[in-house]
Short mmCIF file of C-alpha atoms in Angstrom, two decimals:
data_model
loop_
_atom_site.label_atom_id
_atom_site.label_comp_id
_atom_site.label_asym_id
_atom_site.label_seq_id
_atom_site.Cartn_x
_atom_site.Cartn_y
_atom_site.Cartn_z
CA MET A 1 87.51 2.76 3.98
CA GLU A 2 90.67 -0.21 3.15
CA THR A 3 93.44 0.55 4.25
CA VAL A 4 96.11 -0.01 2.13
CA THR A 5 100.23 -0.78 3.54
CA ILE A 6 102.64 -0.38 1.96
CA ASP A 7 106.04 -1.90 3.00
CA ILE A 8 107.98 0.73 2.11
CA ASN A 9 111.13 -0.97 2.85
CA ASN A 10 110.26 -3.40 0.05
CA ILE A 11 109.68 -0.66 -2.16
CA LEU A 12 113.53 0.57 -0.93
CA VAL A 13 114.76 -2.57 -1.81
CA GLU A 14 113.33 -2.80 -4.86
CA LYS A 15 115.11 0.07 -5.90
CA ALA A 16 117.94 -0.09 -4.65
CA CYS A 17 118.44 -3.31 -6.84
CA GLN A 18 117.56 -1.06 -10.03
CA GLY A 19 120.61 0.75 -8.78
CA ASP A 20 118.91 3.82 -6.75
CA GLN A 21 121.17 5.62 -4.87
CA LYS A 22 118.67 7.72 -2.98
CA ALA A 23 117.29 4.18 -2.28
CA MET A 24 120.41 3.09 -0.93
CA PHE A 25 120.80 6.11 1.07
CA ARG A 26 117.56 6.31 2.66
CA LEU A 27 117.99 1.68 3.72
CA TYR A 28 121.37 3.02 4.75
CA ARG A 29 120.29 5.64 7.41
CA MET A 30 117.57 3.73 8.60
CA TYR A 31 119.58 0.90 9.38
CA LEU A 32 123.24 2.31 10.16
CA PRO A 33 122.72 2.75 14.11
CA ALA A 34 121.60 -0.49 14.78
CA MET A 35 124.65 -2.25 12.63
CA TYR A 36 127.05 0.10 13.97
CA ASN A 37 126.30 -0.25 17.48
CA THR A 38 126.13 -3.97 16.89
CA CYS A 39 129.27 -3.97 14.97
CA ILE A 40 131.18 -2.11 17.76
CA ARG A 41 130.28 -4.01 20.55
CA MET A 42 131.39 -7.04 19.07
CA VAL A 43 134.84 -5.52 17.89
CA VAL A 44 135.29 -2.83 20.22
CA ASN A 45 137.99 -0.31 18.09
CA LYS A 46 136.37 2.55 16.52
CA ASN A 47 137.76 2.56 13.17
CA ASP A 48 137.56 -1.30 12.88
CA ALA A 49 134.01 -0.83 13.04
CA GLU A 50 133.06 1.49 10.78
CA ASP A 51 135.49 -0.20 8.48
CA ILE A 52 133.33 -3.58 8.78
CA ILE A 53 130.46 -1.08 8.23
CA GLN A 54 131.05 0.64 5.32
CA GLU A 55 132.43 -3.09 3.61
CA SER A 56 129.15 -4.40 4.59
CA PHE A 57 127.53 -1.94 3.13
CA ILE A 58 129.16 -2.05 0.07
CA SER A 59 128.32 -6.23 0.10
CA ALA A 60 124.97 -5.85 0.45
CA PHE A 61 124.45 -3.38 -2.21
CA SER A 62 126.31 -4.29 -4.83
CA GLY A 63 125.02 -8.19 -3.79
CA ILE A 64 121.44 -6.61 -3.27
CA GLU A 65 119.94 -8.68 -6.36
CA GLY A 66 120.70 -11.96 -4.94
CA PHE A 67 118.93 -10.73 -1.70
CA ARG A 68 115.97 -12.92 -2.01
CA GLY A 69 114.10 -11.74 0.84
CA GLU A 70 113.35 -14.85 2.77
CA ALA A 71 113.95 -12.28 5.78
CA SER A 72 113.57 -8.93 6.14
CA PHE A 73 116.37 -6.54 4.55
CA GLY A 74 117.74 -5.57 7.99
CA THR A 75 118.28 -8.97 9.13
CA TRP A 76 120.25 -10.12 5.47
CA LEU A 77 121.92 -7.13 6.64
CA LYS A 78 122.76 -8.15 10.46
CA ARG A 79 124.25 -11.32 9.24
CA ILE A 80 126.66 -9.66 6.82
CA VAL A 81 127.77 -6.94 9.46
CA ILE A 82 128.13 -10.63 12.04
CA ASN A 83 129.88 -12.25 9.63
CA ASN A 84 132.15 -9.67 8.81
CA SER A 85 132.30 -8.44 12.29
CA ILE A 86 133.42 -12.26 13.52
CA ASN A 87 136.23 -12.78 10.78
CA HIS A 88 137.88 -9.91 11.93
CA ILE A 89 138.01 -10.87 15.20
CA ARG A 90 139.14 -14.33 13.96
CA ASN A 91 142.14 -12.23 11.76
CA LYS A 92 142.80 -10.62 15.33
CA LYS A 93 144.37 -14.40 15.91
CA ILE A 94 141.63 -14.70 18.46
CA LYS A 95 140.76 -18.29 19.15
CA PHE A 96 137.23 -19.52 20.29
CA VAL A 97 138.60 -22.74 21.85
CA ASP A 98 136.43 -25.45 23.89
CA MET A 99 136.94 -24.62 27.25
CA ASP A 100 134.23 -27.75 28.17
CA THR A 101 136.72 -28.20 31.75
CA ILE A 102 136.77 -25.00 33.45
CA GLN A 103 133.74 -24.81 35.21
CA ILE A 104 131.75 -21.45 36.04
CA ASP A 105 129.53 -20.72 39.39
CA ASP A 106 126.28 -19.74 37.81
CA THR A 107 124.79 -20.74 41.12
CA ASP A 108 123.63 -16.58 41.79
CA SER A 109 122.78 -15.74 38.40
CA GLU A 110 118.86 -16.47 38.70
CA ASP A 111 118.58 -14.02 42.00
CA ASP A 112 121.01 -11.61 41.53
CA ASP A 113 119.55 -8.58 40.45
CA LEU A 114 121.02 -5.07 39.48
CA PRO A 115 119.76 -1.77 39.58
CA ASP A 116 118.07 0.54 36.88
CA ILE A 117 121.22 1.27 34.92
CA PRO A 118 121.50 3.70 31.66
CA MET A 119 122.02 1.91 28.56
CA GLU A 120 125.10 4.04 27.54
CA VAL A 121 126.75 2.32 30.85
CA ILE A 122 125.81 -1.54 29.92
CA HIS A 123 126.88 -0.55 26.18
CA ASN A 124 130.09 0.29 26.82
CA SER A 125 130.62 -2.69 29.94
CA ILE A 126 129.92 -5.25 27.23
CA LYS A 127 132.47 -3.78 25.13
CA SER A 128 134.82 -4.05 27.86
CA LEU A 129 134.50 -7.45 28.64
CA PRO A 130 137.36 -10.15 27.62
CA ASP A 131 136.61 -11.12 23.37
CA LYS A 132 136.04 -14.52 23.60
CA ALA A 133 133.13 -14.06 26.38
CA ARG A 134 132.13 -10.16 24.46
CA VAL A 135 131.34 -12.41 21.26
CA VAL A 136 129.05 -14.95 22.38
CA LEU A 137 127.23 -12.72 25.59
CA ASN A 138 126.56 -10.37 21.74
CA LEU A 139 125.16 -13.02 19.77
CA TYR A 140 123.13 -14.63 22.37
CA LEU A 141 121.93 -12.23 24.28
CA LEU A 142 121.77 -9.17 21.69
CA GLU A 143 121.34 -11.03 19.11
CA GLY A 144 119.16 -14.09 19.70
CA TYR A 145 121.42 -16.46 18.13
CA LEU A 146 121.56 -19.61 19.64
CA HIS A 147 124.08 -21.59 21.68
CA ARG A 148 123.73 -24.16 18.67
CA GLU A 149 124.02 -21.70 16.14
CA ILE A 150 127.08 -19.64 18.10
CA ALA A 151 128.69 -23.41 18.38
CA LEU A 152 128.73 -23.72 14.57
CA ILE A 153 129.14 -19.96 13.39
CA LEU A 154 132.54 -19.96 15.99
CA GLY A 155 133.45 -23.23 15.34
CA ILE A 156 133.18 -24.37 19.05
CA SER A 157 130.67 -26.68 21.11
CA GLU A 158 127.54 -25.87 22.54
CA SER A 159 128.97 -26.39 26.07
CA THR A 160 131.64 -23.96 25.34
CA SER A 161 128.97 -21.23 24.00
CA ARG A 162 126.89 -21.50 27.54
CA SER A 163 130.09 -21.47 29.62
CA GLN A 164 131.67 -18.60 27.86
CA TYR A 165 128.41 -16.91 28.02
CA ILE A 166 128.01 -17.42 31.75
CA ARG A 167 131.30 -16.26 32.38
CA ALA A 168 130.37 -13.02 30.27
CA LYS A 169 127.11 -12.03 32.07
CA LYS A 170 129.21 -12.64 35.15
CA LEU A 171 131.77 -10.13 34.46
CA LEU A 172 129.14 -7.79 33.07
CA LYS A 173 127.25 -8.10 36.22
CA GLU A 174 130.74 -7.45 38.53
CA ILE A 175 131.73 -4.28 36.06
CA LEU A 176 128.34 -2.98 36.44
CA ILE A 177 128.28 -3.47 39.90
CA ARG A 178 131.43 -1.61 40.89
CA GLU A 179 129.88 1.18 37.99
CA TYR A 180 127.31 1.70 40.28
CA ASP A 181 129.41 1.80 43.19
CA HIS A 182 131.79 4.17 41.99
CA ILE A 183 128.74 6.56 41.19
CA LYS A 184 127.27 6.48 44.23
CA GLY A 185 130.09 6.82 46.12
CA GLU A 186 130.81 9.79 43.49
CA SER A 187 127.77 11.11 44.47
CA CYS A 188 127.53 10.78 48.50
CA MET B 1 134.24 4.41 30.52
CA ILE B 2 131.59 7.24 30.70
CA ILE B 3 131.21 8.90 34.03
CA LEU B 4 128.11 9.19 35.23
CA LYS B 5 126.16 11.45 37.16
CA GLU B 6 123.24 10.76 39.77
CA ASN B 7 120.24 11.98 38.07
CA HIS B 8 121.02 8.99 35.35
CA VAL B 9 121.27 6.19 37.84
CA LYS B 10 117.63 5.39 38.67
CA LEU B 11 117.36 2.84 41.17
CA LEU B 12 113.89 2.75 40.43
CA CYS B 13 113.39 -1.08 39.94
CA VAL B 14 115.90 -3.90 40.46
CA MET B 15 115.28 -6.40 37.26
CA LYS B 16 117.56 -9.07 36.32
CA LEU B 17 120.68 -7.84 34.13
CA GLU B 18 119.14 -10.73 31.13
CA SER B 19 115.82 -9.46 31.00
CA TYR B 20 116.94 -5.70 31.66
CA ILE B 21 118.71 -5.39 28.64
CA LYS B 22 116.49 -7.48 26.45
CA GLU B 23 113.94 -5.50 27.18
CA ASN B 24 115.48 -2.67 26.73
CA ARG B 25 117.71 -4.04 23.48
CA LYS B 26 116.80 -0.92 21.33
CA ALA B 27 117.92 1.75 23.94
CA LEU B 28 121.35 0.40 23.43
CA ASP B 29 122.30 1.82 20.28
CA VAL B 30 123.51 4.60 21.50
CA GLU B 31 126.64 5.39 19.97
CA LYS B 32 127.09 7.38 16.48
CA PRO B 33 129.10 6.77 13.49
CA ASP B 34 130.34 9.23 11.01
CA GLU B 35 127.08 9.13 8.73
CA LYS B 36 128.48 11.12 6.06
CA TYR B 37 131.85 9.93 5.92
CA LEU B 38 130.85 6.33 5.73
CA TRP B 39 128.37 7.15 2.75
CA LYS B 40 130.81 8.60 0.84
CA GLY B 41 133.00 5.63 0.69
CA ILE B 42 130.05 3.11 0.45
CA ILE B 43 128.40 5.02 -2.68
CA LYS B 44 131.98 5.38 -4.29
CA ALA B 45 132.76 1.45 -3.83
CA VAL B 46 129.18 0.29 -5.15
CA GLY B 47 129.42 2.76 -8.20
CA SER B 48 132.83 1.77 -9.43
CA LEU B 49 132.38 -2.29 -8.22
CA LYS B 50 128.88 -1.69 -10.77
CA LYS B 51 131.02 0.13 -13.16
CA LEU B 52 133.58 -2.98 -13.16
CA ARG B 53 130.59 -5.76 -13.23
CA ARG B 54 129.16 -4.14 -16.32
CA LEU B 55 132.96 -4.35 -18.04
CA ILE B 56 133.04 -7.86 -17.11
CA ILE B 57 129.66 -8.42 -18.42
CA SER B 58 130.70 -6.39 -21.54
CA ARG B 59 133.81 -8.02 -22.28
CA SER B 60 132.63 -11.44 -21.87
CA ALA B 61 129.51 -10.66 -23.62
CA ALA B 62 131.93 -10.06 -27.09
CA ALA B 63 134.40 -12.53 -26.36
CA VAL B 64 131.52 -15.11 -26.47
CA ALA B 65 130.17 -13.12 -29.65
CA ALA B 66 133.44 -13.66 -31.43
CA ILE B 67 133.99 -17.30 -30.27
CA THR B 68 130.42 -17.92 -31.66
CA ILE B 69 131.42 -16.66 -34.99
CA LEU B 70 134.67 -17.79 -35.18
CA ALA B 71 132.54 -21.34 -34.43
CA ILE B 72 129.81 -20.78 -37.30
CA ILE B 73 132.88 -19.47 -40.25
CA GLY B 74 135.17 -22.41 -38.86
CA ALA B 75 131.45 -25.33 -39.46
CA TYR B 76 130.94 -23.51 -42.43
CA PHE B 77 134.37 -24.23 -44.25
CA ILE B 78 134.97 -27.08 -42.44
CA GLY B 79 131.43 -28.65 -43.78
CA ARG B 80 132.04 -26.49 -47.35
CA ASN B 81 135.27 -28.89 -47.03
CA GLN B 82 133.37 -32.14 -46.73
CA HIS B 83 130.44 -31.67 -48.63
CA ASN B 84 132.94 -31.23 -52.13
CA ASN B 85 134.87 -34.54 -51.04
CA LEU B 86 131.76 -36.24 -49.94
CA ILE B 87 129.22 -36.49 -53.06
CA LEU B 88 127.19 -39.17 -51.79
CA VAL B 89 126.07 -38.00 -48.37
CA ASN B 90 123.23 -36.21 -49.27
CA VAL B 91 121.46 -39.16 -51.35
CA ASP B 92 121.54 -42.17 -49.64
CA SER B 93 124.09 -42.88 -45.95
CA LYS B 94 124.66 -46.67 -47.34
CA LEU B 95 126.28 -45.07 -50.29
CA ALA B 96 127.36 -42.01 -48.03
CA LYS B 97 129.71 -44.80 -46.06
CA GLN B 98 130.58 -46.46 -49.49
CA GLU B 99 132.39 -43.42 -50.22
CA VAL B 100 133.74 -42.60 -47.16
CA ILE B 101 135.50 -46.22 -47.37
CA LEU B 102 136.90 -45.19 -51.18
CA LEU B 103 137.82 -41.99 -50.71
CA ARG B 104 139.92 -43.17 -47.64
CA GLN B 105 141.64 -46.17 -49.82
CA ILE B 106 142.17 -43.07 -52.42
CA ASP B 107 143.62 -41.25 -49.77
CA ASP B 108 146.31 -44.20 -48.50
CA TYR B 109 147.51 -45.08 -52.04
CA SER B 110 148.33 -41.53 -53.00
CA GLU B 111 149.73 -40.92 -50.15
CA GLN B 112 152.15 -44.38 -50.03
CA ILE B 113 153.38 -42.76 -53.81
CA LYS B 114 154.15 -39.80 -52.72
CA LYS B 115 156.15 -41.19 -49.95
CA THR B 116 157.99 -42.77 -52.33
CA GLY B 117 159.29 -39.89 -54.15
CA PHE B 118 159.06 -40.83 -57.62
CA ASN B 119 158.21 -38.24 -61.02
CA VAL B 120 154.56 -40.02 -61.38
CA ASP B 121 155.04 -38.15 -65.09
CA GLN B 122 157.76 -41.13 -65.45
CA LEU B 123 155.18 -44.04 -65.68
CA VAL B 124 153.58 -44.75 -68.92
CA SER B 125 149.46 -44.52 -68.78
CA GLY B 126 148.84 -44.38 -64.83
CA ASN B 127 149.08 -40.49 -63.88
CA ARG B 128 147.12 -40.00 -67.16
CA GLU B 129 144.35 -42.67 -66.12
CA VAL B 130 144.13 -41.01 -62.68
CA GLU B 131 143.63 -37.20 -64.27
CA TYR B 132 140.80 -38.47 -66.76
CA ILE B 133 139.12 -40.07 -63.86
CA ASP B 134 139.51 -37.16 -61.48
CA ASP B 135 137.79 -35.13 -64.38
CA LEU B 136 134.92 -37.39 -64.75
CA ILE B 137 134.27 -37.60 -60.83
CA HIS B 138 134.19 -33.85 -61.20
CA TYR B 139 132.16 -34.27 -64.09
CA TYR B 140 129.69 -36.70 -62.32
CA SER B 141 129.63 -34.99 -58.86
CA GLU B 142 128.57 -31.59 -60.75
CA ASP B 143 125.88 -33.41 -62.25
CA LEU B 144 124.14 -34.91 -59.16
CA LYS B 145 124.73 -32.01 -57.00
CA GLN B 146 122.78 -30.06 -59.60
CA ASN B 147 120.19 -32.35 -60.94
CA GLY B 148 120.12 -34.21 -58.03
CA PRO B 149 120.08 -38.43 -57.50
CA ASN B 150 121.05 -40.38 -60.52
CA PRO B 151 120.93 -44.04 -59.99
CA ARG B 152 123.41 -44.48 -63.29
CA LEU B 153 125.42 -41.43 -62.81
CA ILE B 154 125.92 -42.31 -58.79
CA ASN B 155 126.69 -45.89 -59.79
CA SER B 156 129.39 -44.52 -62.47
CA LEU B 157 130.58 -42.57 -59.77
CA ILE B 158 131.68 -45.37 -57.31
CA ASP B 159 132.57 -47.37 -60.41
CA LEU B 160 134.94 -44.98 -60.75
CA TYR B 161 136.28 -45.10 -57.65
CA GLU B 162 136.59 -48.00 -57.52
CA LYS B 163 138.77 -47.57 -61.24
CA LYS B 164 141.23 -44.91 -59.47
CA ILE B 165 141.97 -47.41 -56.90
CA LEU B 166 142.97 -49.98 -59.06
CA VAL B 167 145.11 -47.82 -61.19
CA LEU B 168 146.85 -46.21 -58.13
CA ASN B 169 147.77 -49.40 -56.86
CA ARG B 170 149.01 -50.71 -60.35
CA MET B 171 150.99 -47.47 -60.49
CA LEU B 172 152.53 -47.97 -57.10
CA ASN B 173 153.01 -51.62 -58.00
CA GLU B 174 154.86 -49.59 -61.01
CA ILE B 175 156.80 -47.97 -58.74
CA GLU B 176 158.22 -50.50 -56.62
CA LYS B 177 159.20 -52.72 -60.02
CA TYR B 178 161.37 -49.84 -60.96
CA GLU B 179 162.48 -49.35 -57.66
CA SER B 180 163.76 -53.32 -57.03
CA HIS B 181 165.01 -52.71 -60.89
CA GLU B 182 167.18 -49.65 -59.89
CA LYS B 183 168.30 -51.62 -56.86
CA ARG B 184 169.49 -54.81 -58.87
CA LYS B 185 171.29 -52.40 -61.23
CA ILE B 186 173.19 -50.97 -58.27
CA ASN B 187 174.08 -54.60 -57.20
CA LEU B 188 175.06 -55.60 -60.17
#
């Protein structure tokens, strides 16, 4: 018997295009966790993240006719969320300046191993990173952007993006090791 | 920062930070937003945006329709007026051009006479002749409109235009003579 695969996502998007609120709600529920977590890791503040998520879904649903289906709906929506998050950070007057002259030691990055740590801790550790390093780490490591793309989005050089990423990774490891030692100490 | 319990920390394997995060990317989405609260705001905004868009579209359509109607009415009246003045436009393009030139000359002379402020009824024969020529032009024009092109009538019409120009020119000369005579009288 021939199996017919129906892409539920496309059907929901088509229905949402026609103004079907149930389809919109299903898309919303499907993508909310990923979008919200992406956003909050970028902007940190809960209220800001909620505002950005609302704004992003509103612009996605009200401009859904403009979605051409070149990428998946999720990819399209994530781009909106990331753009809105970056705009929000920019409005907070955080400047992404070039830092080519700053030397960051990344010699131990390849061999430095970490214990298996709950994702909740990593999520919160990322949120505690400094703004610029956090944004670059999110975009590169979690959202799969290339340093070339990050440089374009943030208006910095590619080497600055790399430097910020190395810095973010180093800081993150330090935070995680501290957390681990703290837990270890508590459990002893 | 979340306080970790001992059983959460698993030291089952040692992994590099980057690959560990990449492999567990989905598990990193740990935070849950207020789904219902956010949805309420989204659907309310999407609804009002759609209403606004519909309103703008309907108003724009109404404005376009009104402009189109006005343009059609305007074009109809302009066309009708032009048609009233230009009788030979539907007969022959060369004759139509000739008619335009003659009518322009007639208008120029009439304007010059008007500017003098002279009472044309005081002129011996000019004004009556003009009225008579106008009657004939009207009569021939109506005939041409009703019965189609007639070479004799067309020639007569052109001839009438030329005669009208001659009469108007004569009237203008007469007015000038009269005015210069009046000036001389005053000087004496």
